[in-house]
């Protein structure tokens, strides 16, 4: 059984999701400049950019949503520039650009196909699928390089933003088995990500600054 939320409560959850996710993007960008890296895995970044382009300019479903999505697209554009500048990891600039373009095109096609197949003009299935992928890849990044390019602030704001979005979506689509599975899996992955970063933050080890470390860039 679902639960009914007032219009005001739905707007508060939507606002909370937008604010927390925007904070997560800003913190990712600031941490990326500080550590001279890209804090978002390439696959998740390309999927994000494709979703935001589609639902900002081609398939917008609400004026407020469109404004928020355009802001996110601009912030992800900065993260993409950080990727191209800091995280080549031995790849030629041309190879990296081709890789980004290919992944972006694949993500765009999958978003369109999912929206058509599942009759989802709001892109909610794609959005939560990207969210799960990002959460799992953040765990991988935390295991590989700890807090390099990452922070507890990023992890908490991402989790809170997704929690607001999940509650809002559940109130609208309580009987969707797929969405309910995604809510739970994302929450579990985000909690794991926070625990890993907290463990890394409390571990006492000699600090040694490294530049261009081999694990600085991950396609996944």
CSV table of C-alpha atoms in Angstrom, one decimal:
chain,number,residue,atom,x,y,z
A,1,UNK,CA,0.0,0.0,0.0
A,2,UNK,CA,1.2,3.5,-0.8
A,3,UNK,CA,0.7,6.6,1.1
A,4,UNK,CA,-1.0,9.9,0.1
A,5,UNK,CA,1.0,13.2,0.3
A,6,UNK,CA,-0.5,16.6,0.1
A,7,UNK,CA,0.5,18.8,-2.8
A,8,UNK,CA,2.6,20.9,-0.4
A,9,UNK,CA,4.5,17.8,0.9
A,10,UNK,CA,5.2,16.7,-2.7
A,11,UNK,CA,6.6,20.1,-3.5
A,12,UNK,CA,8.8,20.1,-0.4
A,13,UNK,CA,10.2,16.7,-1.3
A,14,UNK,CA,10.8,17.8,-4.9
A,15,UNK,CA,12.5,21.0,-3.6
A,16,UNK,CA,14.6,18.9,-1.2
A,17,UNK,CA,15.7,16.6,-4.0
A,18,UNK,CA,16.7,19.5,-6.2
A,19,UNK,CA,18.6,21.3,-3.5
A,20,UNK,CA,20.5,18.3,-2.1
A,21,UNK,CA,21.4,17.1,-5.6
A,22,UNK,CA,22.6,20.6,-6.6
A,23,UNK,CA,24.7,20.7,-3.4
A,24,UNK,CA,26.2,17.3,-4.3
A,25,UNK,CA,27.1,18.5,-7.8
A,26,UNK,CA,28.7,21.7,-6.4
A,27,UNK,CA,30.7,19.7,-3.8
A,28,UNK,CA,31.8,17.3,-6.5
A,29,UNK,CA,33.1,20.2,-8.6
A,30,UNK,CA,34.9,21.9,-5.7
A,31,UNK,CA,36.5,18.6,-4.6
A,32,UNK,CA,37.5,17.9,-8.2
A,33,UNK,CA,39.3,21.3,-8.5
A,34,UNK,CA,40.9,20.8,-5.1
A,35,UNK,CA,42.2,17.3,-5.9
A,36,UNK,CA,42.7,18.0,-9.6
A,37,UNK,CA,40.5,15.1,-10.7
A,38,UNK,CA,37.0,14.2,-11.8
A,39,UNK,CA,34.9,12.9,-9.0
A,40,UNK,CA,32.2,11.2,-11.1
A,41,UNK,CA,32.7,8.0,-13.1
A,42,UNK,CA,32.6,8.4,-16.8
A,43,UNK,CA,29.7,6.1,-17.5
A,44,UNK,CA,27.5,7.8,-14.9
A,45,UNK,CA,28.5,11.2,-16.1
A,46,UNK,CA,27.6,10.4,-19.7
A,47,UNK,CA,24.3,8.9,-18.7
A,48,UNK,CA,23.5,12.0,-16.6
A,49,UNK,CA,24.4,14.4,-19.4
A,50,UNK,CA,22.2,12.5,-21.9
A,51,UNK,CA,19.2,12.4,-19.5
A,52,UNK,CA,19.5,16.1,-18.6
A,53,UNK,CA,19.8,17.1,-22.3
A,54,UNK,CA,16.7,15.1,-23.2
A,55,UNK,CA,14.5,16.3,-20.3
A,56,UNK,CA,15.8,19.8,-20.3
A,57,UNK,CA,15.2,20.6,-24.0
A,58,UNK,CA,13.5,17.8,-25.8
A,59,UNK,CA,11.1,16.1,-23.3
A,60,UNK,CA,10.5,18.6,-20.5
A,61,UNK,CA,7.3,17.9,-18.5
A,62,UNK,CA,7.2,20.8,-16.1
A,63,UNK,CA,8.7,24.4,-16.2
A,64,UNK,CA,10.3,24.0,-12.7
A,65,UNK,CA,11.7,20.6,-13.6
A,66,UNK,CA,13.1,22.1,-16.8
A,67,UNK,CA,14.9,24.9,-14.9
A,68,UNK,CA,16.4,22.5,-12.4
A,69,UNK,CA,17.5,20.1,-15.1
A,70,UNK,CA,19.2,22.9,-17.0
A,71,UNK,CA,21.1,23.8,-13.9
A,72,UNK,CA,22.2,20.2,-13.4
A,73,UNK,CA,23.2,20.0,-17.0
A,74,UNK,CA,25.4,23.1,-16.6
A,75,UNK,CA,27.0,21.6,-13.5
A,76,UNK,CA,27.6,18.3,-15.2
A,77,UNK,CA,29.2,20.2,-18.0
A,78,UNK,CA,31.8,21.5,-15.5
A,79,UNK,CA,32.4,18.0,-14.3
A,80,UNK,CA,32.9,16.9,-17.9
A,81,UNK,CA,35.5,19.6,-18.4
A,82,UNK,CA,37.3,18.4,-15.2
A,83,UNK,CA,37.3,14.9,-16.7
A,84,UNK,CA,38.8,16.1,-20.0
A,85,UNK,CA,41.4,18.2,-18.2
A,86,UNK,CA,42.5,16.1,-15.3
A,87,UNK,CA,41.6,12.5,-15.9
A,88,UNK,CA,43.1,11.4,-19.2
A,89,UNK,CA,45.2,8.7,-17.6
A,90,UNK,CA,47.4,8.0,-20.6
A,91,UNK,CA,44.6,8.3,-23.2
A,92,UNK,CA,45.1,10.8,-26.0
A,93,UNK,CA,42.6,13.7,-25.9
A,94,UNK,CA,41.1,12.5,-29.1
A,95,UNK,CA,40.5,8.9,-27.8
A,96,UNK,CA,38.9,10.3,-24.6
A,97,UNK,CA,36.6,12.6,-26.6
A,98,UNK,CA,35.6,9.7,-28.8
A,99,UNK,CA,34.9,7.5,-25.8
A,100,UNK,CA,32.8,10.3,-24.1
A,101,UNK,CA,30.8,10.8,-27.4
A,102,UNK,CA,30.2,7.1,-27.8
A,103,UNK,CA,29.0,6.6,-24.3
A,104,UNK,CA,26.8,9.7,-24.5
A,105,UNK,CA,25.2,8.5,-27.7
A,106,UNK,CA,24.5,5.0,-26.2
A,107,UNK,CA,23.0,6.5,-23.1
A,108,UNK,CA,20.8,8.9,-25.2
A,109,UNK,CA,19.4,6.0,-27.2
A,110,UNK,CA,18.8,3.9,-24.1
A,111,UNK,CA,16.9,6.8,-22.4
A,112,UNK,CA,14.7,7.3,-25.4
A,113,UNK,CA,14.1,3.5,-25.7
A,114,UNK,CA,13.2,3.2,-22.1
A,115,UNK,CA,10.9,6.2,-22.1
A,116,UNK,CA,9.0,4.7,-25.2
A,117,UNK,CA,9.0,1.1,-24.0
A,118,UNK,CA,7.8,1.9,-20.5
A,119,UNK,CA,5.6,4.8,-21.4
A,120,UNK,CA,7.6,7.1,-19.2
A,121,UNK,CA,7.6,10.7,-20.5
A,122,UNK,CA,9.0,11.9,-17.1
A,123,UNK,CA,12.1,9.7,-17.4
A,124,UNK,CA,11.7,8.4,-13.9
A,125,UNK,CA,12.9,4.8,-14.7
A,126,UNK,CA,16.0,6.1,-16.4
A,127,UNK,CA,16.7,8.6,-13.7
A,128,UNK,CA,16.6,6.0,-10.8
A,129,UNK,CA,18.6,3.5,-12.9
A,130,UNK,CA,21.3,6.1,-13.4
A,131,UNK,CA,21.2,6.8,-9.7
A,132,UNK,CA,21.8,3.2,-8.9
A,133,UNK,CA,24.6,2.9,-11.4
A,134,UNK,CA,26.2,6.1,-9.9
A,135,UNK,CA,25.9,4.8,-6.3
A,136,UNK,CA,27.5,1.4,-7.2
A,137,UNK,CA,30.3,3.2,-9.2
A,138,UNK,CA,30.9,5.6,-6.3
A,139,UNK,CA,31.4,2.5,-4.1
A,140,UNK,CA,34.0,1.2,-6.6
A,141,UNK,CA,35.8,4.6,-6.6
A,142,UNK,CA,35.8,4.7,-2.8
A,143,UNK,CA,37.4,1.2,-2.7
A,144,UNK,CA,40.0,2.1,-5.3
A,145,UNK,CA,41.0,5.6,-4.2
A,146,UNK,CA,39.4,6.4,-0.9
A,147,UNK,CA,38.4,10.1,-0.5
A,148,UNK,CA,40.4,11.3,-3.5
A,149,UNK,CA,37.9,13.3,-5.4
A,150,UNK,CA,35.2,12.2,-2.9
A,151,UNK,CA,33.9,13.4,0.4
A,152,UNK,CA,31.3,12.6,3.0
A,153,UNK,CA,29.5,15.8,2.1
A,154,UNK,CA,29.0,14.6,-1.4
A,155,UNK,CA,27.8,11.2,-0.2
A,156,UNK,CA,25.3,12.6,2.3
A,157,UNK,CA,23.8,15.2,0.0
A,158,UNK,CA,23.5,12.6,-2.8
A,159,UNK,CA,21.7,10.2,-0.4
A,160,UNK,CA,19.4,12.9,1.0
A,161,UNK,CA,18.5,14.1,-2.4
A,162,UNK,CA,17.7,10.6,-3.6
A,163,UNK,CA,15.7,9.9,-0.4
A,164,UNK,CA,13.5,12.9,-1.1
A,165,UNK,CA,13.0,11.8,-4.7
A,166,UNK,CA,12.3,8.3,-3.7
A,167,UNK,CA,9.6,9.3,-1.2
A,168,UNK,CA,8.0,11.6,-3.7
A,169,UNK,CA,8.1,9.0,-6.4
A,170,UNK,CA,6.7,6.3,-4.1
A,171,UNK,CA,3.7,8.5,-3.2
A,172,UNK,CA,2.9,8.8,-6.9
A,173,UNK,CA,3.7,5.2,-8.1
A,174,UNK,CA,3.4,3.0,-5.0
A,175,UNK,CA,2.7,-0.2,-7.0
A,176,UNK,CA,5.7,-0.1,-9.3
A,177,UNK,CA,7.8,-3.1,-8.4
A,178,UNK,CA,10.8,-1.9,-10.4
A,179,UNK,CA,10.8,1.5,-8.9
A,180,UNK,CA,10.4,0.1,-5.4
A,181,UNK,CA,13.4,-2.2,-6.0
A,182,UNK,CA,15.5,0.8,-7.2
A,183,UNK,CA,14.6,2.9,-4.1
A,184,UNK,CA,15.8,0.1,-1.8
A,185,UNK,CA,18.9,-0.8,-3.8
A,186,UNK,CA,20.0,2.9,-4.1
A,187,UNK,CA,19.5,3.5,-0.4
A,188,UNK,CA,21.6,0.4,0.5
A,189,UNK,CA,24.4,1.4,-1.9
A,190,UNK,CA,24.4,5.0,-0.7
A,191,UNK,CA,24.7,3.8,2.9
A,192,UNK,CA,27.6,1.6,2.0
A,193,UNK,CA,29.3,4.4,0.2
A,194,UNK,CA,29.0,6.6,3.3
A,195,UNK,CA,30.4,3.9,5.5
A,196,UNK,CA,33.4,3.4,3.2
A,197,UNK,CA,34.2,7.1,3.2
A,198,UNK,CA,33.7,7.3,6.9
A,199,UNK,CA,36.0,4.4,7.5
A,200,UNK,CA,38.6,6.0,5.2
A,201,UNK,CA,38.3,9.3,7.0
A,202,UNK,CA,38.9,7.8,10.4
A,203,UNK,CA,41.8,5.6,9.4
A,204,UNK,CA,45.1,6.9,10.6
A,205,UNK,CA,47.7,6.5,7.9
A,206,UNK,CA,50.6,8.6,6.7
A,207,UNK,CA,49.4,11.0,4.0
A,208,UNK,CA,51.3,11.2,0.8
A,209,UNK,CA,50.2,13.5,-2.0
A,210,UNK,CA,50.2,11.8,-5.4
A,211,UNK,CA,49.7,13.4,-8.7
A,212,UNK,CA,48.2,11.6,-11.7
A,213,UNK,CA,47.9,8.4,-9.8
A,214,UNK,CA,47.0,5.4,-12.0
A,215,UNK,CA,43.5,5.0,-10.5
A,216,UNK,CA,42.7,8.7,-11.1
A,217,UNK,CA,40.5,7.9,-14.0
A,218,UNK,CA,37.9,5.2,-14.2
A,219,UNK,CA,35.7,4.5,-17.2
A,220,UNK,CA,33.3,2.7,-14.8
